[in-house]
Each structure stands twice: as structure tokens, then as C-alpha cells.
N, C-alpha and C. Protein backbone atom coordinates (compact mmCIF):
# COMPACT_ATOMS: atom_id res chain seq x y z
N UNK A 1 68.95 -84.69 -0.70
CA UNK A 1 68.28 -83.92 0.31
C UNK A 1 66.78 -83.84 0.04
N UNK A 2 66.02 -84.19 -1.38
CA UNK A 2 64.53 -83.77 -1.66
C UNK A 2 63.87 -85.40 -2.06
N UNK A 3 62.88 -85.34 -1.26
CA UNK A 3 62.18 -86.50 -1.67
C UNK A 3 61.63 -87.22 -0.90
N UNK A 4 62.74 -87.76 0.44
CA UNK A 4 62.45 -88.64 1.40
C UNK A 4 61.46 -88.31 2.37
N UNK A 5 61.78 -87.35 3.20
CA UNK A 5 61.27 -86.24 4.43
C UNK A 5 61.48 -85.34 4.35
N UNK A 6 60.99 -84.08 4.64
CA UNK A 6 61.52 -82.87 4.93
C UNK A 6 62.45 -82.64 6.25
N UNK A 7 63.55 -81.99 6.08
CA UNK A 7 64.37 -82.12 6.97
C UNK A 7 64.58 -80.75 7.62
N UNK A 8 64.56 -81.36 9.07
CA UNK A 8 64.54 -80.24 10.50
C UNK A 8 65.68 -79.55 10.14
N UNK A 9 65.95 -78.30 10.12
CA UNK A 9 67.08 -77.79 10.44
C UNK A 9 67.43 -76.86 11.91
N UNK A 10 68.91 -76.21 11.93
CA UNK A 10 68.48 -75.69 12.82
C UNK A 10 68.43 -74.05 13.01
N UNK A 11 67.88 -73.42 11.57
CA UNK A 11 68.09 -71.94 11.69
C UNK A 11 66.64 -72.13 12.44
N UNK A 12 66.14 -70.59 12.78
CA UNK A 12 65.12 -70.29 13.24
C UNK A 12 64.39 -69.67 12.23
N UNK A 13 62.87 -69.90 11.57
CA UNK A 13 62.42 -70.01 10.49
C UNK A 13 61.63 -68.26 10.37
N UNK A 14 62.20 -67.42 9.54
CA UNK A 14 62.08 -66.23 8.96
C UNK A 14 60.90 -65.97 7.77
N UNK A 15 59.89 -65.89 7.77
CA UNK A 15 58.94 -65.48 6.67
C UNK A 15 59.18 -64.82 5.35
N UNK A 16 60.12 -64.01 5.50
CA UNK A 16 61.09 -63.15 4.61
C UNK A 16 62.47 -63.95 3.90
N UNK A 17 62.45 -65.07 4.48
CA UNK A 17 63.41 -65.88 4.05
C UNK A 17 64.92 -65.55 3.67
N UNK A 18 65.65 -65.32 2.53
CA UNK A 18 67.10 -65.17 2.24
C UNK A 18 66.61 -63.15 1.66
N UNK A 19 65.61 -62.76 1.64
CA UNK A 19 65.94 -61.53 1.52
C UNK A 19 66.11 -60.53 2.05
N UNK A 20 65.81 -60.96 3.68
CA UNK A 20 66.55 -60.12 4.59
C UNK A 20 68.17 -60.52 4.86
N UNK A 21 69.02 -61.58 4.24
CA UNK A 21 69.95 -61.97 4.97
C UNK A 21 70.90 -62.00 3.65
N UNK A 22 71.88 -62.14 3.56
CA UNK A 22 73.28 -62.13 2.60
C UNK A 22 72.97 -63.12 1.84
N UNK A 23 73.37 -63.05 0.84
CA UNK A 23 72.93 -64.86 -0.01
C UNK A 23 74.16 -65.56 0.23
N UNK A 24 75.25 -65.27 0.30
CA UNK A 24 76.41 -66.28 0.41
C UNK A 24 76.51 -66.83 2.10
N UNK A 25 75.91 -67.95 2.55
CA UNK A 25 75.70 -68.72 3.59
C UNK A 25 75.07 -67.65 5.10
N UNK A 26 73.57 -67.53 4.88
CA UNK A 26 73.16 -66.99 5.78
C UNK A 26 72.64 -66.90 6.95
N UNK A 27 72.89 -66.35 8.18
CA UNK A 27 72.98 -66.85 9.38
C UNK A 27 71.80 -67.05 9.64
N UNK A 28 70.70 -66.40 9.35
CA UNK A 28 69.45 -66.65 10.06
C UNK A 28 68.98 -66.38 11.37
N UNK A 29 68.04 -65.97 11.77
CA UNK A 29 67.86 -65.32 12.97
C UNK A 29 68.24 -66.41 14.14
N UNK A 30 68.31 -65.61 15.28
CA UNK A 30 68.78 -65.99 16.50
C UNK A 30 67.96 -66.79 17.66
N UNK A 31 66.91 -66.86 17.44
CA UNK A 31 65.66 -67.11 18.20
C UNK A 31 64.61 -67.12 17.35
N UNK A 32 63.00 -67.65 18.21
CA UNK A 32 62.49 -67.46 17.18
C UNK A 32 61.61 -69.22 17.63
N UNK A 33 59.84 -68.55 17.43
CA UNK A 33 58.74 -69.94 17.79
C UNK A 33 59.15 -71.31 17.03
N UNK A 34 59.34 -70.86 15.51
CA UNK A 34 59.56 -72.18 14.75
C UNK A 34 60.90 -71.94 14.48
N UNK A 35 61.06 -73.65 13.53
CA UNK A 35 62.46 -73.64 12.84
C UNK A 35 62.06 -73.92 11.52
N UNK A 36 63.10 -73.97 10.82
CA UNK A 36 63.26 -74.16 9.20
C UNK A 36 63.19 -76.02 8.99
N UNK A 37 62.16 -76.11 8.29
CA UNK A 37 62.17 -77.60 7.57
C UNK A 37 62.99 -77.29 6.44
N UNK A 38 63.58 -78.53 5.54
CA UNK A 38 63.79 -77.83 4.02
C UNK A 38 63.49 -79.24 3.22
N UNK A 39 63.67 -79.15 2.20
CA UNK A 39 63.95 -80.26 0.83
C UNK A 39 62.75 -81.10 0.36
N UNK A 40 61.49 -80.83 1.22
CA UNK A 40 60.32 -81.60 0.45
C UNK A 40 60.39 -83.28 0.65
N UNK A 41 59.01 -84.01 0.87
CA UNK A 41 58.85 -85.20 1.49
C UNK A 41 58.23 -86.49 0.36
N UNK A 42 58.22 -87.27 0.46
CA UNK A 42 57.59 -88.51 -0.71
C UNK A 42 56.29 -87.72 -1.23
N UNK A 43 55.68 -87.24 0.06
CA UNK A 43 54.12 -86.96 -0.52
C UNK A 43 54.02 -85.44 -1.53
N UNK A 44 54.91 -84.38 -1.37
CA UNK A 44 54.69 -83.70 -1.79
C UNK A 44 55.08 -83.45 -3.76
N UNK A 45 54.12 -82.15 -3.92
CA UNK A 45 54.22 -82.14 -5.42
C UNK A 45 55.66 -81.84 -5.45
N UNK A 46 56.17 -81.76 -7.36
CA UNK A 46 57.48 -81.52 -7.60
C UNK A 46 58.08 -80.12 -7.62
N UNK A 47 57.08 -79.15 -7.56
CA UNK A 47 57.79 -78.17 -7.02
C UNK A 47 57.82 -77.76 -5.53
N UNK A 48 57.94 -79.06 -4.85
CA UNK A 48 58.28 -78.47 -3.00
C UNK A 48 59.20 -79.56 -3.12
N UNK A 49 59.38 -80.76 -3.94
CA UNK A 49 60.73 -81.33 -3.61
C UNK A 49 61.95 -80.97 -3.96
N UNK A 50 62.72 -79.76 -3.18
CA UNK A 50 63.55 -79.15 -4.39
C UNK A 50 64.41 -78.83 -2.58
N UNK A 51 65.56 -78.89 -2.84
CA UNK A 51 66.73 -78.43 -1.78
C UNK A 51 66.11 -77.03 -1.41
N UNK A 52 65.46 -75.67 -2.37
CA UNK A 52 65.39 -74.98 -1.88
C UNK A 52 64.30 -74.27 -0.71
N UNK A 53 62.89 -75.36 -0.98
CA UNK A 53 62.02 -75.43 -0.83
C UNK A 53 62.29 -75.17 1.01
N UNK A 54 61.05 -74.48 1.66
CA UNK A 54 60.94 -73.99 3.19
C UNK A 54 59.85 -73.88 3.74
N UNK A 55 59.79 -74.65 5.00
CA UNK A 55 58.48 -74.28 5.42
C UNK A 55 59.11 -74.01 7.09
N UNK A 56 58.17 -73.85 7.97
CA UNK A 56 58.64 -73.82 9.21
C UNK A 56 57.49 -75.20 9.93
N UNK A 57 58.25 -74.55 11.48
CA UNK A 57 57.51 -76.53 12.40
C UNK A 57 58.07 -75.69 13.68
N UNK A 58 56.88 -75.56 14.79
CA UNK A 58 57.28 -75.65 16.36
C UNK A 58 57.78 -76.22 16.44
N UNK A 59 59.03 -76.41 17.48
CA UNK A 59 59.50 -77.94 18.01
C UNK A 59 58.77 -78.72 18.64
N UNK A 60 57.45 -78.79 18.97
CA UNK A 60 57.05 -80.19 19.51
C UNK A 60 56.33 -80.70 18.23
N UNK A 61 55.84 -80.11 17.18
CA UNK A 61 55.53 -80.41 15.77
C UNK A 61 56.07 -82.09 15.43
N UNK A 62 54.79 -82.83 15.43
CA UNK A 62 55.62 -84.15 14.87
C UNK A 62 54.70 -84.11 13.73
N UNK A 63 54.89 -85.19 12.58
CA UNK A 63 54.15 -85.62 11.47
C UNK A 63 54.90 -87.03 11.07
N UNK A 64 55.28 -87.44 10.09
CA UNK A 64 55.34 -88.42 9.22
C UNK A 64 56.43 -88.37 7.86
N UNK A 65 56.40 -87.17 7.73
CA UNK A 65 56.97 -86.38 6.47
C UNK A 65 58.31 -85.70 6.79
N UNK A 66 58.75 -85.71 8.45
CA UNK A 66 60.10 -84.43 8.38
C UNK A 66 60.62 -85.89 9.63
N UNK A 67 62.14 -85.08 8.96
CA UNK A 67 62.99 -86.07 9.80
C UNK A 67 64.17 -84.87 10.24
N UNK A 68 65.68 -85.41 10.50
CA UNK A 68 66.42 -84.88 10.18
C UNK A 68 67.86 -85.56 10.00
N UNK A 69 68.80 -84.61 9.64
CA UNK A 69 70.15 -84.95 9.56
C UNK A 69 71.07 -84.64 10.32
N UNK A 70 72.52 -85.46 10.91
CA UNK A 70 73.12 -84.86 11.37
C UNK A 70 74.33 -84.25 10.80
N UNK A 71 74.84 -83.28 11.13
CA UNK A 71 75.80 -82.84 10.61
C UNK A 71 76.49 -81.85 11.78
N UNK A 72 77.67 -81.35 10.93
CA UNK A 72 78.71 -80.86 11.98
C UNK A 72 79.42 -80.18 11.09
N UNK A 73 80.06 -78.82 11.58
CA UNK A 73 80.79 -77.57 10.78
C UNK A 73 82.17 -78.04 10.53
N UNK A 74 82.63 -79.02 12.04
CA UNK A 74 83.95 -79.50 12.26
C UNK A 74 84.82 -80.65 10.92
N UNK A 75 85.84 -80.67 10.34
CA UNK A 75 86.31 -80.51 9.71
C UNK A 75 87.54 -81.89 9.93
N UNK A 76 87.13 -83.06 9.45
CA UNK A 76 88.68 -83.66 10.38
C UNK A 76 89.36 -84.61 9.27
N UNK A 77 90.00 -84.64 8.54
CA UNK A 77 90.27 -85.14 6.84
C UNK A 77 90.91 -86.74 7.29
């Protein structure tokens, strides 16, 4: 997840980060101008390439550095 791009997610990006919210998988606000990037990009130093690492991005926000992933909650073995 750290190294390549920083990756789009899709909570809505909180300033206060995980200490307004539960630490065991937190929902994150509901709305909201930006979203959550996470995991740090080629260019950055080694302490922003780290899974935990956060910044936020408007959605029309482009650069060079953030991409994303897809994923899905759904479950099919």
C-alpha cells in the first residue's frame, strides 16, 4: 500500500483523524469537501510512506502522486 502513489480512498477526510472515531474499523464522517488519500507516493520522505500516513484531496484534485484501488466489502470464496 506505501510507496507507489498515494491512494484515494473513500472516507471523507476528518482533521481530527481516528480520535474522534473508535479505533477498531472506523466509519468516518458522512460527507464532507475532501476525501482521505493514504499510504505515501515514490516522491515522498520515509516517514509519509507508511499505510498510516493521511492527507486529504477535493475530488477534482489531480497530481501525479495519488491513484487508487479497487476494492469491495463483498465476500465470495
Amino acid at each position: 500500500m506505501s510507496g507507489n502513489v498515494w491512494e484515494w480512498a473513500a472516507d471523507f477526510y476528518d482533521s481530527r483523524g481516528y480520535y474522534r472515531f473508535p479505533t477498531a474499523n472506523p466509519p468516518g464522517l458522512e460527507s464532507g469537501p475532501t476525501h482521505v488519500t493514504r499510504g505515501g507516493s515514490w516522491i515522498d520522505t520515509l516517514d509519509r510512506v507508511r499505510a498510516s500516513a493521511r492527507l486529504s484531496l477535493t475530488p477534482d484534485a489531480r497530481n501525479n502522486v495519488t491513484g487508487f484501488r479497487c476494492a469491495t466489502t463483498e465476500y465470495k470464496p
